[in-house]
Short mmCIF file of C-alpha atoms in Angstrom, two decimals:
data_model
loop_
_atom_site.label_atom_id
_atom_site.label_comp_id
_atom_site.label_asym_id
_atom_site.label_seq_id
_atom_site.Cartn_x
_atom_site.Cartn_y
_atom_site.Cartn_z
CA UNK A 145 -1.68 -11.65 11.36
CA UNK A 146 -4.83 -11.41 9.39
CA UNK A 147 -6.63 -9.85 12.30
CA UNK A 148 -3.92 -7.21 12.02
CA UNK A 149 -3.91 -6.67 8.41
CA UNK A 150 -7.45 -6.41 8.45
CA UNK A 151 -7.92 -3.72 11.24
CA UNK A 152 -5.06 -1.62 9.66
CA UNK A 153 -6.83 -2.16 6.34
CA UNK A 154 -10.28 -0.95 7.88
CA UNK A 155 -8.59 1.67 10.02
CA UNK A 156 -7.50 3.13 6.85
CA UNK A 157 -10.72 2.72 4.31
CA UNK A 158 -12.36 4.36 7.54
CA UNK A 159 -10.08 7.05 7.66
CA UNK A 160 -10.13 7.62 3.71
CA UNK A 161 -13.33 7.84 3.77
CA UNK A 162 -14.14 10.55 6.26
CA UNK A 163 -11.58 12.24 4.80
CA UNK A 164 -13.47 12.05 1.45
CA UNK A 165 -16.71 13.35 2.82
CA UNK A 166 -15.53 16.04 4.56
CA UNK A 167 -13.57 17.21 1.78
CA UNK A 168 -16.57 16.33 -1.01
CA UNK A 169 -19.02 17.80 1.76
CA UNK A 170 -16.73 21.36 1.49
CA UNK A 171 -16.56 21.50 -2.14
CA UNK A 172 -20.72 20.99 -2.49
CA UNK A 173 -20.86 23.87 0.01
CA UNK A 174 -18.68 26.53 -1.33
CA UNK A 175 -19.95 25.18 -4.72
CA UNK A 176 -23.53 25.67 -3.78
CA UNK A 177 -22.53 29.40 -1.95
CA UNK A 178 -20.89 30.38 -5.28
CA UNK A 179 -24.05 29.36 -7.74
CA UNK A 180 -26.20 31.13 -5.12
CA UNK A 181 -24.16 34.40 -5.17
CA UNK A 182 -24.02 33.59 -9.22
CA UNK A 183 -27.91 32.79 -9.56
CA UNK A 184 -29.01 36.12 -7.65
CA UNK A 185 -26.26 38.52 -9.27
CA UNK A 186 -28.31 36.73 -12.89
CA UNK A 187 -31.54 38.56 -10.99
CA UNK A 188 -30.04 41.84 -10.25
CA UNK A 189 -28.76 42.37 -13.94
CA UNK A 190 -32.12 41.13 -15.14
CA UNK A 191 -33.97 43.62 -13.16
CA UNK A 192 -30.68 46.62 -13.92
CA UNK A 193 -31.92 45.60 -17.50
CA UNK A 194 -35.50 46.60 -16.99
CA UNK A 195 -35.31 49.22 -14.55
CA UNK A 196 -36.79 52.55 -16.66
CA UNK A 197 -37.17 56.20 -15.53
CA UNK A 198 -39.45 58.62 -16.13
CA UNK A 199 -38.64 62.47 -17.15
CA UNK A 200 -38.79 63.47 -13.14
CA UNK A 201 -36.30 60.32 -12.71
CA UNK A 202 -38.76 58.61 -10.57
CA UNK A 203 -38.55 54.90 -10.83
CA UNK A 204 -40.75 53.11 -13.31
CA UNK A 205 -41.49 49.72 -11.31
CA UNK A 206 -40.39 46.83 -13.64
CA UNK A 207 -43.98 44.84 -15.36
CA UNK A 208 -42.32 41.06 -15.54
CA UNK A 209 -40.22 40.24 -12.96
CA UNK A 210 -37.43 37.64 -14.35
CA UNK A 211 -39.26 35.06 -12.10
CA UNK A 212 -42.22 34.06 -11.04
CA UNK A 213 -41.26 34.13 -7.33
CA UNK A 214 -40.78 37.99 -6.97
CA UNK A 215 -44.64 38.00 -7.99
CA UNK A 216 -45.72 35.93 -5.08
CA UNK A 217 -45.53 36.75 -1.18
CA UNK A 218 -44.23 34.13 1.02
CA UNK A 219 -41.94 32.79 -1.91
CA UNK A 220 -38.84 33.53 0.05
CA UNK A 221 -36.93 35.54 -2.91
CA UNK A 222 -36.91 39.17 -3.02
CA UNK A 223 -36.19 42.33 -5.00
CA UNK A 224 -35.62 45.74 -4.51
CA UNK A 225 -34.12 48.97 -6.58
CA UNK A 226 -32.79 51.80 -4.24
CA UNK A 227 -32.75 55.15 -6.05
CA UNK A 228 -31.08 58.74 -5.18
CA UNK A 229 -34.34 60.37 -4.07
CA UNK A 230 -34.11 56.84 -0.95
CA UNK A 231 -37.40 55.73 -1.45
CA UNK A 232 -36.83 52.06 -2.13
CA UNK A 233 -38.93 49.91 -4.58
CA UNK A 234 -39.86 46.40 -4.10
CA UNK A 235 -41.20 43.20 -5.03
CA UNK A 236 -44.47 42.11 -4.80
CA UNK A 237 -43.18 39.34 -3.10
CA UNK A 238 -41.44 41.48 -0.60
CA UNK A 239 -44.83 42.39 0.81
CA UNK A 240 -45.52 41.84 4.47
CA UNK A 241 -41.28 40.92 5.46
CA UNK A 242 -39.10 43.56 6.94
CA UNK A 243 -36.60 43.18 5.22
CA UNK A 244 -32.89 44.82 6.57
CA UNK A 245 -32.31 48.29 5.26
CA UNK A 246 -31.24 49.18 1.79
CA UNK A 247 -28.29 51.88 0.69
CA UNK A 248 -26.84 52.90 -2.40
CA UNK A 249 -23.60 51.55 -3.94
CA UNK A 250 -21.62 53.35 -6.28
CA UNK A 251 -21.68 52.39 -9.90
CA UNK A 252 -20.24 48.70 -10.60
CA UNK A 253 -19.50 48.08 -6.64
CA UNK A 254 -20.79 44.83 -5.85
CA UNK A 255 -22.03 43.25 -2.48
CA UNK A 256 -22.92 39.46 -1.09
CA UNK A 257 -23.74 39.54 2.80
CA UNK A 258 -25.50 37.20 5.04
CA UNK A 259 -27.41 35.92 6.50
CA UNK A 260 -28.94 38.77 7.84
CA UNK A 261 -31.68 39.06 10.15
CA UNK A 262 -35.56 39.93 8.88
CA UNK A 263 -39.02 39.49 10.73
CA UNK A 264 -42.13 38.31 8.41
CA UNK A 265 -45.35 39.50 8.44
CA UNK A 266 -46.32 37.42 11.64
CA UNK A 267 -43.55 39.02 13.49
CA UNK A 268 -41.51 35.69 13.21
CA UNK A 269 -37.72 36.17 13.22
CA UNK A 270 -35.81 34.87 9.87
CA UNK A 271 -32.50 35.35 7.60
CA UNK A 272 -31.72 36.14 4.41
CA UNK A 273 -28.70 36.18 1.98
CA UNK A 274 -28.12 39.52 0.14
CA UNK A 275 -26.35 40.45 -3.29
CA UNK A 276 -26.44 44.10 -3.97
CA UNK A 277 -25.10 45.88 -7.45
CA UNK A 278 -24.77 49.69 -8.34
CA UNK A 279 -25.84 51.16 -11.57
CA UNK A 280 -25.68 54.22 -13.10
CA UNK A 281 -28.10 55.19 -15.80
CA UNK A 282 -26.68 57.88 -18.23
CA UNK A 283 -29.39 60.21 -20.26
CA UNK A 284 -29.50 62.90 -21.91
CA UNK A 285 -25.66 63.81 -20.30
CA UNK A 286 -27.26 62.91 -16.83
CA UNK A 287 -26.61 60.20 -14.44
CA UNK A 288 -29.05 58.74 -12.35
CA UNK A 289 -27.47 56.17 -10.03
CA UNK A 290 -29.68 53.09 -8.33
CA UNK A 291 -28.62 49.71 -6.92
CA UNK A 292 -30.68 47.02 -7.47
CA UNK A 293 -30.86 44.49 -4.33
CA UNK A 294 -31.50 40.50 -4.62
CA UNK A 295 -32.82 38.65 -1.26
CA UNK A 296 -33.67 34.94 -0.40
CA UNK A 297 -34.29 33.18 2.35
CA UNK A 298 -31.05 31.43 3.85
CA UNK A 299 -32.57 28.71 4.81
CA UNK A 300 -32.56 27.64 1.34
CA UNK A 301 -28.82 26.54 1.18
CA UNK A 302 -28.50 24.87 4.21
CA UNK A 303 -31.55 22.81 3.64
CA UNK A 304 -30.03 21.85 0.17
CA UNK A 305 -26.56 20.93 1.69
CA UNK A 306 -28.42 18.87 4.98
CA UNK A 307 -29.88 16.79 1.76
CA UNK A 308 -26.43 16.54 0.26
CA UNK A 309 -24.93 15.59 3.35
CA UNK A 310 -27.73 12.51 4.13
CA UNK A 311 -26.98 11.14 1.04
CA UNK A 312 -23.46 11.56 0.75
CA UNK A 313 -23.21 9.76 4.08
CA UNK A 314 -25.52 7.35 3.16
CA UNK A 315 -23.62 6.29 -0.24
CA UNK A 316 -20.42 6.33 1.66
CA UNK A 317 -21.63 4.19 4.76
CA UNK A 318 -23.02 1.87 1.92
CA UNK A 319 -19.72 1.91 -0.04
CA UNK A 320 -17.75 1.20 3.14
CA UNK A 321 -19.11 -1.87 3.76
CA UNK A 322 -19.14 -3.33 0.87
CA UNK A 323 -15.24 -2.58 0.44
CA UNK A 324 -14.38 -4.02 3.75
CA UNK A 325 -16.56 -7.33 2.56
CA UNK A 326 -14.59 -7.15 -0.67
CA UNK A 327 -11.40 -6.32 1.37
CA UNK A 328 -12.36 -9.05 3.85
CA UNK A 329 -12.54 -11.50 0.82
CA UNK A 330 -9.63 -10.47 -1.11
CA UNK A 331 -7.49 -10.93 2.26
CA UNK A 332 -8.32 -14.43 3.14
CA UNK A 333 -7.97 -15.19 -0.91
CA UNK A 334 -4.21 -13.66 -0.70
CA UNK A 335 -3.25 -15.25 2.37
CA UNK A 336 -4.77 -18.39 1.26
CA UNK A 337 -1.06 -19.96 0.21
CA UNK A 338 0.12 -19.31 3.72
CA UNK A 339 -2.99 -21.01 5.56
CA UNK A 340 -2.05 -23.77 3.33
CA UNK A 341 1.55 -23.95 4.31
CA UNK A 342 0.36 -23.92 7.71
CA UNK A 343 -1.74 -26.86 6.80
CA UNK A 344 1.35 -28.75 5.52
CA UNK A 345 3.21 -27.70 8.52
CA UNK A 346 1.06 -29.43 10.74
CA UNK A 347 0.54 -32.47 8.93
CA UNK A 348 4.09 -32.49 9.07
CA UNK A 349 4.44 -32.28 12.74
CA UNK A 350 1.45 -35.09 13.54
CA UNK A 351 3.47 -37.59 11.52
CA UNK A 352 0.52 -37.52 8.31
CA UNK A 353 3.07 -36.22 5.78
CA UNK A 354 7.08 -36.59 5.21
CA UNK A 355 7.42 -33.31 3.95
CA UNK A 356 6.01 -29.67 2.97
CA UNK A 357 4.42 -29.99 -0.70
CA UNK A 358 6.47 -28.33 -3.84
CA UNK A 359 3.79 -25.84 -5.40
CA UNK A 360 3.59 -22.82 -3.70
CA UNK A 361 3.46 -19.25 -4.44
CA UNK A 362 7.32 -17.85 -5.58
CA UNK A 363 7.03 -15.70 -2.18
CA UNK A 364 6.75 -18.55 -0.15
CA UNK A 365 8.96 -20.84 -1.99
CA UNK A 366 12.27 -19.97 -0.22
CA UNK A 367 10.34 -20.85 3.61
CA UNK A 368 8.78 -24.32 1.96
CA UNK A 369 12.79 -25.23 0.37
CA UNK A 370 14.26 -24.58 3.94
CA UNK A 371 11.61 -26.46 6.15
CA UNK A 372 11.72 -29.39 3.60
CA UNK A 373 15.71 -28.97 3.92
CA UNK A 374 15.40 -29.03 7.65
CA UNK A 375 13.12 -32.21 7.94
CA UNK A 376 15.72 -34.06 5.64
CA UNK A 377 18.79 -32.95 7.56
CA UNK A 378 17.00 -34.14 10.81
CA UNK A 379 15.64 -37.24 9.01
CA UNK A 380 19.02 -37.59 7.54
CA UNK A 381 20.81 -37.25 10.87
CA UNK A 382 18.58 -39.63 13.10
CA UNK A 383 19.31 -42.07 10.23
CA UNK A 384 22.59 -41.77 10.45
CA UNK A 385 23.18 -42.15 14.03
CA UNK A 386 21.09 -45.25 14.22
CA UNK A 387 22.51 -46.97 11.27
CA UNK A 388 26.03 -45.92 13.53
CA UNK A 389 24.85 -47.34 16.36
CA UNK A 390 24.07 -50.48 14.59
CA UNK A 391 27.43 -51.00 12.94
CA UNK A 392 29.46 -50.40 15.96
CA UNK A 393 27.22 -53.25 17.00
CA UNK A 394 27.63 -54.73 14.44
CA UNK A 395 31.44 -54.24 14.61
CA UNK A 396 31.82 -54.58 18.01
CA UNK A 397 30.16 -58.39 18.25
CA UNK A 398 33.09 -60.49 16.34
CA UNK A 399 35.87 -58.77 18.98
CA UNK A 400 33.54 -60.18 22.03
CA UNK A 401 33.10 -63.36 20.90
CA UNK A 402 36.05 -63.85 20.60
CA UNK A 403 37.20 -63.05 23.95
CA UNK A 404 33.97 -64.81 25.29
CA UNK A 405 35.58 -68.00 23.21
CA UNK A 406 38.60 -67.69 24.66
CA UNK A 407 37.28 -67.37 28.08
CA UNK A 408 35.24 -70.15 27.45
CA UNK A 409 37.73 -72.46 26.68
CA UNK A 410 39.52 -71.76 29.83
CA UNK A 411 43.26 -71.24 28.16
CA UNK A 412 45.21 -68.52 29.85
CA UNK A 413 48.08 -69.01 27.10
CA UNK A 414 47.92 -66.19 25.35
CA UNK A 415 45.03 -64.49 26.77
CA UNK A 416 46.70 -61.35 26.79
CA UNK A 417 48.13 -60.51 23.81
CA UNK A 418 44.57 -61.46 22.26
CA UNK A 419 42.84 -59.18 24.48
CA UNK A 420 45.23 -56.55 23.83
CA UNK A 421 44.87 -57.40 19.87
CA UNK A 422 40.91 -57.04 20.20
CA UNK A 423 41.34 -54.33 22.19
CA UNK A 424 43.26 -52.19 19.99
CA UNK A 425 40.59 -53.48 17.16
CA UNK A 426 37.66 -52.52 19.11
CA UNK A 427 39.63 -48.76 20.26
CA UNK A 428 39.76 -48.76 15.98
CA UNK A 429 36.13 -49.37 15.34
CA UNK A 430 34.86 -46.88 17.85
CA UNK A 431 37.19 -44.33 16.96
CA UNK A 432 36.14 -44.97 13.29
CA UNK A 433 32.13 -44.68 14.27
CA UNK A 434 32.28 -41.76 16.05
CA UNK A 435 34.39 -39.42 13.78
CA UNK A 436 32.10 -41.14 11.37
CA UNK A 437 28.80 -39.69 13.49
CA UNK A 438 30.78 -36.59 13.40
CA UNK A 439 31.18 -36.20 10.21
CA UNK A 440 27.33 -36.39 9.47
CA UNK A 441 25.16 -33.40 9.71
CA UNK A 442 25.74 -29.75 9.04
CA UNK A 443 24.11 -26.30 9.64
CA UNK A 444 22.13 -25.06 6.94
CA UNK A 445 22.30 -21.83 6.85
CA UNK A 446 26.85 -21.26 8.08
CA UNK A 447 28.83 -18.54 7.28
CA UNK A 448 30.89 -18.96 4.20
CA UNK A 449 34.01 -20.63 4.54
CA UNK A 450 37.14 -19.33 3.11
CA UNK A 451 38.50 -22.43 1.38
CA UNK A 452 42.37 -21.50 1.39
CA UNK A 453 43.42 -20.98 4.74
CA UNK A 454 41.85 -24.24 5.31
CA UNK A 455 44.34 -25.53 2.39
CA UNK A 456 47.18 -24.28 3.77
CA UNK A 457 47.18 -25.76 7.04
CA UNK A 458 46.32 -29.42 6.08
CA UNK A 459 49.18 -28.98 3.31
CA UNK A 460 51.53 -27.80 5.70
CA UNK A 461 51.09 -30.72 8.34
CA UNK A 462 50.89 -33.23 5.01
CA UNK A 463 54.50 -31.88 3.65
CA UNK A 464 56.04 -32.78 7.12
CA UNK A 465 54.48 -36.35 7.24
CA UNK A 466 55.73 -37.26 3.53
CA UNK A 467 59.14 -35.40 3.71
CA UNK A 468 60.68 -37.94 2.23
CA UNK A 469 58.67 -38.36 -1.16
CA UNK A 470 59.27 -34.54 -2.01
CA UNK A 471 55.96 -33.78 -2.58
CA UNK A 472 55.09 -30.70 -3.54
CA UNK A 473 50.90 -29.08 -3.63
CA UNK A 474 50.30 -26.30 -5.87
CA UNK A 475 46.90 -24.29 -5.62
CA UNK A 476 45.22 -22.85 -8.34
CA UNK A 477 41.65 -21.29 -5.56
CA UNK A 478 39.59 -18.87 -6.82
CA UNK A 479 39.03 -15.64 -4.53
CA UNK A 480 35.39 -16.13 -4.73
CA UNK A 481 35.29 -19.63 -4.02
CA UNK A 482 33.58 -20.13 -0.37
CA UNK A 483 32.56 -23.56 1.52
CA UNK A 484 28.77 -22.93 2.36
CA UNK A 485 28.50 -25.31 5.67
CA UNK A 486 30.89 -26.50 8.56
CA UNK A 487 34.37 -25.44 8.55
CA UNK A 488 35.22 -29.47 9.87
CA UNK A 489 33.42 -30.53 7.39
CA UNK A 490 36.09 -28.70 4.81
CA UNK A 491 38.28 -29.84 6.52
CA UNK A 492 37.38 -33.47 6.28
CA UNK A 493 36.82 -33.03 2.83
CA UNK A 494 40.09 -31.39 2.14
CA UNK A 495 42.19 -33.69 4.73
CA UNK A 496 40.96 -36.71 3.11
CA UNK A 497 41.42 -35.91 -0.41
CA UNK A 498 44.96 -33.86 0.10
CA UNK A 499 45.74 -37.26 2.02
CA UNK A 500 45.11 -39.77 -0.46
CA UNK A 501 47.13 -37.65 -3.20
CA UNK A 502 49.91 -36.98 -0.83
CA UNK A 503 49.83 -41.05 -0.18
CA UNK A 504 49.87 -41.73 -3.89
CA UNK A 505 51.69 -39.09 -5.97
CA UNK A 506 55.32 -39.43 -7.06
CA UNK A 507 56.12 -35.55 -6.92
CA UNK A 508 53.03 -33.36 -7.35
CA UNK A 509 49.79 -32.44 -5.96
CA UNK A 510 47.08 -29.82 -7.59
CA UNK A 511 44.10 -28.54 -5.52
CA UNK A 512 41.49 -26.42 -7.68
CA UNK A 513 38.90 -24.33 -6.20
CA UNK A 514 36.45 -22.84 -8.06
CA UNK A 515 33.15 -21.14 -7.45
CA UNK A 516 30.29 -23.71 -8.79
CA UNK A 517 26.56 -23.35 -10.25
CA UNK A 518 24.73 -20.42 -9.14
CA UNK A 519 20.48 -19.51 -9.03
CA UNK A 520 18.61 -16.84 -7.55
CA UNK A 521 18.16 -16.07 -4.04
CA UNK A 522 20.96 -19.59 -2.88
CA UNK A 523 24.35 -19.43 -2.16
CA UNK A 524 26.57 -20.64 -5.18
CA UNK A 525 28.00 -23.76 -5.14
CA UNK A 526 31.74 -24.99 -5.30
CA UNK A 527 34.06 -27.07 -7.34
CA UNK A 528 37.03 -28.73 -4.91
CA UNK A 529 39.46 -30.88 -7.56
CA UNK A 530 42.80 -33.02 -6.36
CA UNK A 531 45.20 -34.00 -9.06
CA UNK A 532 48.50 -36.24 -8.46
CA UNK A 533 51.02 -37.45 -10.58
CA UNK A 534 50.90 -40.85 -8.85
CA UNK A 535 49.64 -44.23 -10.97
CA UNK A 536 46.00 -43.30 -11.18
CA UNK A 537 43.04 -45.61 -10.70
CA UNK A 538 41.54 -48.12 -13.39
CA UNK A 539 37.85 -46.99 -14.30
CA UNK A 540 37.08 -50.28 -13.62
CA UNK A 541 38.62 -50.52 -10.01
CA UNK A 542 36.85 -46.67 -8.96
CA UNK A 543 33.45 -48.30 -7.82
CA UNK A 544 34.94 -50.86 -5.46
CA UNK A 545 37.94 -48.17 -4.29
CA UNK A 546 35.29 -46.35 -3.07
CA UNK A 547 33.10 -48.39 -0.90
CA UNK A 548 34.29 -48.39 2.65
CA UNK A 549 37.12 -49.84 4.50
CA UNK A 550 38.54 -50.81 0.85
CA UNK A 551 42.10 -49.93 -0.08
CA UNK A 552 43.46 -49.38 -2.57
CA UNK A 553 46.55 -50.98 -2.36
CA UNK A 554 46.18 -54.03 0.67
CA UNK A 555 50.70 -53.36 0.79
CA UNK A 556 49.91 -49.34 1.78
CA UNK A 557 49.08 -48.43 5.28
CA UNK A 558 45.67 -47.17 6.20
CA UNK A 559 41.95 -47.92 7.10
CA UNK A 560 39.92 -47.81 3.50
CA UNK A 561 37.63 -44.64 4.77
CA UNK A 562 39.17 -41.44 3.95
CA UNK A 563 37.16 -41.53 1.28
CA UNK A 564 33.89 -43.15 2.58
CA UNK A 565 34.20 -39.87 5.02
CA UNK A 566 34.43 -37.84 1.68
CA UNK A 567 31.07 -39.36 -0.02
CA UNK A 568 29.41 -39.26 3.27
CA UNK A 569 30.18 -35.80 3.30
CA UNK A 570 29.12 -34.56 -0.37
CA UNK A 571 26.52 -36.58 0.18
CA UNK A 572 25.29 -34.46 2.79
CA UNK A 573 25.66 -31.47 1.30
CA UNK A 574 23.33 -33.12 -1.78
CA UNK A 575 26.48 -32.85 -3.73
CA UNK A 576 29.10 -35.34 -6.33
CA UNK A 577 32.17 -37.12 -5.82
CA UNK A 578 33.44 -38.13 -9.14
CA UNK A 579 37.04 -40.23 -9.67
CA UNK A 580 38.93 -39.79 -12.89
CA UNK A 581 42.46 -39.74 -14.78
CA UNK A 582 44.12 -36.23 -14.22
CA UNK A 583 44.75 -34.99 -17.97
CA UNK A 584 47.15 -32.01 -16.15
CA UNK A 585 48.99 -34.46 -13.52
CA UNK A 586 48.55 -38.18 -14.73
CA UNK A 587 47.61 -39.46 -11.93
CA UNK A 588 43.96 -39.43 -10.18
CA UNK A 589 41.41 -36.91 -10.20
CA UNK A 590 39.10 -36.28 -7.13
CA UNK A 591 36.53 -33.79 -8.02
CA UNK A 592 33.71 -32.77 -5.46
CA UNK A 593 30.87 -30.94 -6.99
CA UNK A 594 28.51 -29.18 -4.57
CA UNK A 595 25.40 -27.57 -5.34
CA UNK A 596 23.96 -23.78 -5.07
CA UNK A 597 22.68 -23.98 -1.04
CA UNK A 598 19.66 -22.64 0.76
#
């Protein structure tokens, strides 16, 4: 990835700056073309402001040219007036050159040619750039027209833009480099947090670290929250199916000795109906263990889970089995509440708790929904609440009600675990089961708190 970041980058500081020189190198040209076309049309109205006539209107040659140049041969920069009677005047410098032929222009017409071809005085071939400017001369009611011509060499310009373009190269190769160092450095610096979660992530994977670190860039934060999620669902999960394996051990040893005692001793009276009774206990205690290693574990990242329809069906099943008590479940669910994990999960969460209030309430059952704590970029949370009208639970019996295979009542049928399921459950999902009096119903409260998710 930084490979490719950094060959797009360069690609494009490459391609900006061509572009830039090519477009700098145009400007300095037509710049430079334009002050030479402005510099020699400066001669030419100069020279229009010396030119003088004499009564025959012949051409008095100007005395001080407006620069040195015109003075010298071999300087490269000529002048020249044309008049009416087309014998040309010209420079001293213009001396030995042909130069390419001169005609008049009418008064105020302008001209800038070139390069044109010229031979000097060795025979040599050459080029020059021409301006050319009319005049007419008004005096004494008579106008006497000339044009006054500017030459220089045109190798002048192109030797000035060949020094413009060496240097502008130059600077530019220079300035490349040094931004692609700068660039280089300034990409390794920004993806400096990532090479560092990479770090973690392999630590991680040899076994030298339990889990990615907490201080990371706020980018990054949301990838470092889910692997750390990850590694404690999977650590969660392989700790949960060995400490099932163990108590189905566990629960499994008292039921065998038994029957090895018995088959020890050698006394067929009764045989039977113990091995059917330890039997049926040991059919319990797996049953038990696996929905219990069912029950453990979720996906971290589920759909949301509409939370009524769930309801509905467990309430429906429950109103059949306790026909006879009259109870009656009212729901008071939010729209927006959703169940952020496994829909059996709900359901285990719901079936237990709708259970246990169905067991225990005289008339009346309330299930609240309600959408819980929120933060940015994680999936709210939920409230799930079961009230019942039923006798309630001392504070001081809610601790040992809820450790497993405890009843609450020894005289009413069941296993103790409904709600061992439940806090095995929230406890997955990081969230709180809380047990108090129902200030609506009376009875119990159940109330499942579950945090904002991944």
């Amino acid at each position: 990835m930084q490979v490719r970041q950094l060959l797009a980058a360069s690609l494009g500081l490459v391609a900006f700056l061509a572009l830039a020189g090519y477009a700098l190198d145009r400007a300095f040209v037509d710049v430079a073309s334009e002050g030479q076309r402005d510099r020699l049309r400066g001669f030419a109205l100069t020279y229009a402001g010396v030119v003088e006539f004499d009564r025959e209107n012949t051409l008095i040659p100007p005395e001080f040219p407006p620069d040195e140049r015109f003075n010298r041969p071999g300087t490269g920069l000529y002048a020249a007036v044309v008049t009416a009677d087309g014998q040309p005047w010209y420079s001293a410098s213009a001396q030995g050159p042909r130069l390419p032929e001169l005609t008049m222009l009418e008064g105020g017409q302008e001209r800038f040619d070139g390069p044109l071809p010229i031979s000097d005085s060795a025979g040599m071939p050459g080029e020059v750039i021409r301006y050319a400017m009319g005049f007419v001369l008004v005096r004494n009611a008579e106008e006497i027209p000339y044009t006054v011509y500017i030459m220089e060499d045109a190798g002048s310009l192109p030797q000035q833009v060949q020094v413009f373009r060496q240097a502008l190269w130059r600077y530019l190769g220079v300035a490349g480099l040094i931004l692609l160092l700068l660039q280089t450095v300034v990409l390794r610096w920004s993806l400096w947090p990532l090479r560092r979660v990479i770090d973690e992530l392999k630590r991680v994977q040899r076994g030298q670290a339990n889990r990615m670190g907490e201080l990371h860039p706020r980018e990054l934060q949301p990838l470092t929250d889910s692997i750390n999620a990850l590694i404690e669902s999977e650590r969660q999960n392989l700790e949960h199916q060995r400490n099932t394996m163990s108590d189905l051990a566990h629960s499994l040893k008292t039921p065998l000795a038994v029957l090895r005692t018995r088959l020890d001793a050698g006394d067929d009276s009764g045989l039977r109906e113990e091995m059917e009774t330890q039997l049926r206990r040991m059919n319990d205690l797996v049953g038990y263990q696996l929905g219990r290693a069912a029950s453990s574990g979720h996906k971290l990242f589920a759909a949301p889970v509409e939370v009524e329809p769930h309801a509905e069906q467990i309430v429906r099943g429950l109103e059949k089995i306790y026909a006879s008590k009259g109870v009656i479940c009212e729901f008071d669910i939010d729209p927006e509440a959703q169940f952020h994990g496994e829909p059996g999960d709900l359901q285990e969460l719901l079936g237990n708790l709708l259970e246990n209030a169905f067991k225990w309430a005289r008339s009346r059952v309330l299930l609240t929904a309600r959408p819980g704590e929120s933060a940015p970029n994680r999936r709210p949370g939920l409230l799930l609440a079961v009230d019942d009208n039923g006798p309630g639970i001392p504070p001081e019996r809610i601790s040992h009600v809820l450790q497993r295979g405890v009843r609450g009542d020894e005289r009413v049928q069941g296993h103790g675990i409904g709600l061992a399921i439940v806090q095995d459950i929230v406890r997955s999902y990081r969230g709180e089961l809380q047990v108090m009096a129902s200030e609506e119903l009376g009875g119990a409260r159940f109330v499942v708190t579950l945090p904002p998710g991944l």
